[in-house]
DNA sequence: TGTGAAAATTGTGTCCC
DNA sequence: GGGACACAATTTTCACA
C-alpha cells in the first residue's frame, strides 16, 4: 500500500467521521482524489466499515472477562460459535490453538451477571469454561500500524 | 438511557458515518433533535469516538494471538503496559485476575514476526509469556446490546 | 490518478414551541 | 426536548488532464 493510502487509513482509524475536506488538507490532495482513494480502500477491503465507539462502562457493562471454552463431548459437531452467537454479552469469539477451543471476550454488568452468563454458555454449548476477569484495561482497540 | 438514545447508539455503532438526516429518518425525529442527542451522548461519554475498521488481513497482519504475561521479578514496580505501549503489534493490554498479570492481544504478519515480538516483549518488560494463537475468528467487535 | 467546478445533500446555529 | 428554517460546509459526480 502506498504512503498516501496508509496516511488516509491512519487518519480514519483515528477519526472515522473526518470529512473528505480535512482528509484532503491533511494529505495535500483534492477532495475528489481523497474520496476516490477512500472508496478504493473500502472496495479492496482495507477499510471494512465505520463504527461509533461505545463506552461499556457508560452503558452499564463495567465488567469484562475472557472465557476459555472446551467442548465436553469431543465427538459432537462443534458449533459453539453459532450456539453462543445470540448472547449479546459476547463481544468476540476466537477459535484458538492450545488446550482450549475458543476464547470469548464478554462484557457484563456485575459478577452476578457473569455467573448467569457462564451458566448459559455451559448449557447452550455443552462446554467447560475457564474465566479470567479483567481488572483494568491500560489500552484496547489500538489501530494497527498501517 | 432512553429508547431513542439507545437506538441512535445502536445505529452509529453499526455505521459510524451515518448522516444526521438518516438518523433522523430512522428515529422519527428532526435532524436538530438527533444532532443534539448525539452531542449529549458524546458529552456523557457514551459515544467515545468514531473509527474506521481496518482489516488486519488486508494490511498484512493475518496472524492474531493472545499473550499472557507474568512478571519475572514480583518485587520490581510493574510498569509492563507502559514498557510495551510502543509496540504497535499490541492491539490491547488488559490487567487480569488469575495466575498471570496481563493479557495482550497482538497482530503480526507471520509466525516469525510473532517469535520476534515475544522476544521483544520478554526483554522489554522482564516477563514470562504464554501464547495462544488464534486460528479463526467467528466474530469480533460486536457492538454491545445498548 | 489527479484537478477543478457544479449540483445535490448535509451540517449547524438560531429562533420558536 | 423538539421542530423549522436558513446559510455554510461537505459530499458526490463529471469533464478533462
PDB file of N, CA and C in Angstrom, chain A residues 9-49:
ATOM      1  N   UNK A   9      -5.802   5.850   5.855  1.00  0.00           N
ATOM      2  CA  UNK A   9      -6.304   4.802   6.746  1.00  0.00           C
ATOM      3  C   UNK A   9      -5.998   5.150   8.203  1.00  0.00           C
ATOM      4  N   UNK A  10      -4.799   5.648   8.426  1.00  0.00           N
ATOM      5  CA  UNK A  10      -4.404   6.017   9.781  1.00  0.00           C
ATOM      6  C   UNK A  10      -5.323   7.114  10.334  1.00  0.00           C
ATOM      7  N   UNK A  11      -5.580   8.113   9.505  1.00  0.00           N
ATOM      8  CA  UNK A  11      -6.432   9.224   9.940  1.00  0.00           C
ATOM      9  C   UNK A  11      -7.860   8.751  10.214  1.00  0.00           C
ATOM     10  N   UNK A  12      -8.388   7.923   9.327  1.00  0.00           N
ATOM     11  CA  UNK A  12      -9.766   7.466   9.502  1.00  0.00           C
ATOM     12  C   UNK A  12      -9.894   6.471  10.661  1.00  0.00           C
ATOM     13  N   UNK A  13      -8.834   5.738  10.931  1.00  0.00           N
ATOM     14  CA  UNK A  13      -8.872   4.825  12.076  1.00  0.00           C
ATOM     15  C   UNK A  13      -8.931   5.631  13.369  1.00  0.00           C
ATOM     16  N   UNK A  14      -8.326   6.812  13.313  1.00  0.00           N
ATOM     17  CA  UNK A  14      -8.303   7.674  14.490  1.00  0.00           C
ATOM     18  C   UNK A  14      -9.608   8.459  14.616  1.00  0.00           C
ATOM     19  N   UNK A  15     -10.106   8.957  13.500  1.00  0.00           N
ATOM     20  CA  UNK A  15     -11.375   9.697  13.496  1.00  0.00           C
ATOM     21  C   UNK A  15     -12.197   9.294  12.285  1.00  0.00           C
ATOM     22  N   UNK A  16     -13.093   8.356  12.512  1.00  0.00           N
ATOM     23  CA  UNK A  16     -13.866   7.776  11.417  1.00  0.00           C
ATOM     24  C   UNK A  16     -14.852   8.734  10.776  1.00  0.00           C
ATOM     25  N   UNK A  17     -15.094   9.879  11.389  1.00  0.00           N
ATOM     26  CA  UNK A  17     -16.027  10.845  10.800  1.00  0.00           C
ATOM     27  C   UNK A  17     -15.308  12.036  10.178  1.00  0.00           C
ATOM     28  N   UNK A  18     -14.011  11.927  10.055  1.00  0.00           N
ATOM     29  CA  UNK A  18     -13.254  13.028   9.446  1.00  0.00           C
ATOM     30  C   UNK A  18     -13.794  13.282   8.037  1.00  0.00           C
ATOM     31  N   UNK A  19     -13.937  14.568   7.681  1.00  0.00           N
ATOM     32  CA  UNK A  19     -14.504  14.902   6.372  1.00  0.00           C
ATOM     33  C   UNK A  19     -13.451  14.747   5.274  1.00  0.00           C
ATOM     34  N   UNK A  20     -13.935  14.564   4.048  1.00  0.00           N
ATOM     35  CA  UNK A  20     -13.017  14.450   2.917  1.00  0.00           C
ATOM     36  C   UNK A  20     -12.218  15.736   2.758  1.00  0.00           C
ATOM     37  N   UNK A  21     -12.860  16.843   3.079  1.00  0.00           N
ATOM     38  CA  UNK A  21     -12.172  18.133   3.026  1.00  0.00           C
ATOM     39  C   UNK A  21     -10.939  18.120   3.939  1.00  0.00           C
ATOM     40  N   UNK A  22     -11.121  17.661   5.165  1.00  0.00           N
ATOM     41  CA  UNK A  22      -9.992  17.632   6.099  1.00  0.00           C
ATOM     42  C   UNK A  22      -8.960  16.585   5.695  1.00  0.00           C
ATOM     43  N   UNK A  23      -9.441  15.442   5.208  1.00  0.00           N
ATOM     44  CA  UNK A  23      -8.508  14.426   4.730  1.00  0.00           C
ATOM     45  C   UNK A  23      -7.672  15.001   3.583  1.00  0.00           C
ATOM     46  N   UNK A  24      -8.336  15.789   2.733  1.00  0.00           N
ATOM     47  CA  UNK A  24      -7.630  16.391   1.600  1.00  0.00           C
ATOM     48  C   UNK A  24      -6.551  17.350   2.084  1.00  0.00           C
ATOM     49  N   UNK A  25      -6.916  18.199   3.063  1.00  0.00           N
ATOM     50  CA  UNK A  25      -5.922  19.124   3.621  1.00  0.00           C
ATOM     51  C   UNK A  25      -4.745  18.355   4.203  1.00  0.00           C
ATOM     52  N   UNK A  26      -5.057  17.290   4.941  1.00  0.00           N
ATOM     53  CA  UNK A  26      -4.009  16.541   5.638  1.00  0.00           C
ATOM     54  C   UNK A  26      -3.084  15.805   4.679  1.00  0.00           C
ATOM     55  N   UNK A  27      -3.594  15.461   3.512  1.00  0.00           N
ATOM     56  CA  UNK A  27      -2.762  14.670   2.589  1.00  0.00           C
ATOM     57  C   UNK A  27      -2.247  15.497   1.417  1.00  0.00           C
ATOM     58  N   UNK A  28      -2.751  16.724   1.284  1.00  0.00           N
ATOM     59  CA  UNK A  28      -2.294  17.545   0.177  1.00  0.00           C
ATOM     60  C   UNK A  28      -2.929  17.191  -1.148  1.00  0.00           C
ATOM     61  N   UNK A  29      -4.010  16.411  -1.113  1.00  0.00           N
ATOM     62  CA  UNK A  29      -4.724  16.072  -2.349  1.00  0.00           C
ATOM     63  C   UNK A  29      -5.996  16.909  -2.439  1.00  0.00           C
ATOM     64  N   UNK A  30      -6.703  16.772  -3.558  1.00  0.00           N
ATOM     65  CA  UNK A  30      -8.020  17.394  -3.670  1.00  0.00           C
ATOM     66  C   UNK A  30      -9.051  16.487  -3.008  1.00  0.00           C
ATOM     67  N   UNK A  31     -10.200  17.050  -2.684  1.00  0.00           N
ATOM     68  CA  UNK A  31     -11.213  16.228  -2.019  1.00  0.00           C
ATOM     69  C   UNK A  31     -11.646  15.059  -2.904  1.00  0.00           C
ATOM     70  N   UNK A  32     -11.733  15.312  -4.197  1.00  0.00           N
ATOM     71  CA  UNK A  32     -12.194  14.215  -5.058  1.00  0.00           C
ATOM     72  C   UNK A  32     -11.172  13.078  -5.109  1.00  0.00           C
ATOM     73  N   UNK A  33      -9.904  13.439  -5.112  1.00  0.00           N
ATOM     74  CA  UNK A  33      -8.868  12.400  -5.124  1.00  0.00           C
ATOM     75  C   UNK A  33      -8.924  11.576  -3.833  1.00  0.00           C
ATOM     76  N   UNK A  34      -9.086  12.275  -2.712  1.00  0.00           N
ATOM     77  CA  UNK A  34      -9.180  11.570  -1.432  1.00  0.00           C
ATOM     78  C   UNK A  34     -10.393  10.657  -1.420  1.00  0.00           C
ATOM     79  N   UNK A  35     -11.502  11.218  -1.895  1.00  0.00           N
ATOM     80  CA  UNK A  35     -12.748  10.465  -1.919  1.00  0.00           C
ATOM     81  C   UNK A  35     -12.564   9.165  -2.707  1.00  0.00           C
ATOM     82  N   UNK A  36     -11.964   9.320  -3.848  1.00  0.00           N
ATOM     83  CA  UNK A  36     -11.702   8.180  -4.716  1.00  0.00           C
ATOM     84  C   UNK A  36     -10.854   7.124  -4.004  1.00  0.00           C
ATOM     85  N   UNK A  37      -9.811   7.582  -3.327  1.00  0.00           N
ATOM     86  CA  UNK A  37      -8.935   6.646  -2.627  1.00  0.00           C
ATOM     87  C   UNK A  37      -9.675   5.929  -1.499  1.00  0.00           C
ATOM     88  N   UNK A  38     -10.505   6.691  -0.781  1.00  0.00           N
ATOM     89  CA  UNK A  38     -11.257   6.066   0.310  1.00  0.00           C
ATOM     90  C   UNK A  38     -12.179   4.989  -0.260  1.00  0.00           C
ATOM     91  N   UNK A  39     -12.831   5.320  -1.356  1.00  0.00           N
ATOM     92  CA  UNK A  39     -13.723   4.329  -1.988  1.00  0.00           C
ATOM     93  C   UNK A  39     -12.943   3.072  -2.357  1.00  0.00           C
ATOM     94  N   UNK A  40     -11.771   3.271  -2.909  1.00  0.00           N
ATOM     95  CA  UNK A  40     -10.967   2.105  -3.297  1.00  0.00           C
ATOM     96  C   UNK A  40     -10.548   1.296  -2.077  1.00  0.00           C
ATOM     97  N   UNK A  41     -10.171   2.014  -1.016  1.00  0.00           N
ATOM     98  CA  UNK A  41      -9.768   1.310   0.209  1.00  0.00           C
ATOM     99  C   UNK A  41     -10.927   0.484   0.761  1.00  0.00           C
ATOM    100  N   UNK A  42     -12.139   1.020   0.617  1.00  0.00           N
ATOM    101  CA  UNK A  42     -13.310   0.277   1.073  1.00  0.00           C
ATOM    102  C   UNK A  42     -13.552  -0.936   0.174  1.00  0.00           C
ATOM    103  N   UNK A  43     -13.443  -0.702  -1.135  1.00  0.00           N
ATOM    104  CA  UNK A  43     -13.670  -1.801  -2.087  1.00  0.00           C
ATOM    105  C   UNK A  43     -12.646  -2.914  -1.911  1.00  0.00           C
ATOM    106  N   UNK A  44     -11.393  -2.545  -1.709  1.00  0.00           N
ATOM    107  CA  UNK A  44     -10.336  -3.544  -1.558  1.00  0.00           C
ATOM    108  C   UNK A  44     -10.419  -4.246  -0.201  1.00  0.00           C
ATOM    109  N   UNK A  45     -11.328  -3.783   0.664  1.00  0.00           N
ATOM    110  CA  UNK A  45     -11.490  -4.448   1.957  1.00  0.00           C
ATOM    111  C   UNK A  45     -10.473  -4.023   2.992  1.00  0.00           C
ATOM    112  N   UNK A  46      -9.741  -2.949   2.719  1.00  0.00           N
ATOM    113  CA  UNK A  46      -8.809  -2.452   3.731  1.00  0.00           C
ATOM    114  C   UNK A  46      -9.603  -1.785   4.846  1.00  0.00           C
ATOM    115  N   UNK A  47     -10.536  -0.926   4.444  1.00  0.00           N
ATOM    116  CA  UNK A  47     -11.487  -0.358   5.406  1.00  0.00           C
ATOM    117  C   UNK A  47     -12.781  -1.157   5.286  1.00  0.00           C
ATOM    118  N   UNK A  48     -13.177  -1.811   6.371  1.00  0.00           N
ATOM    119  CA  UNK A  48     -14.346  -2.690   6.293  1.00  0.00           C
ATOM    120  C   UNK A  48     -15.605  -2.016   6.819  1.00  0.00           C
ATOM    121  N   UNK A  49     -15.469  -0.858   7.433  1.00  0.00           N
ATOM    122  CA  UNK A  49     -16.645  -0.167   7.934  1.00  0.00           C
ATOM    123  C   UNK A  49     -16.251   0.943   8.883  1.00  0.00           C
TER     124      UNK A  49
END
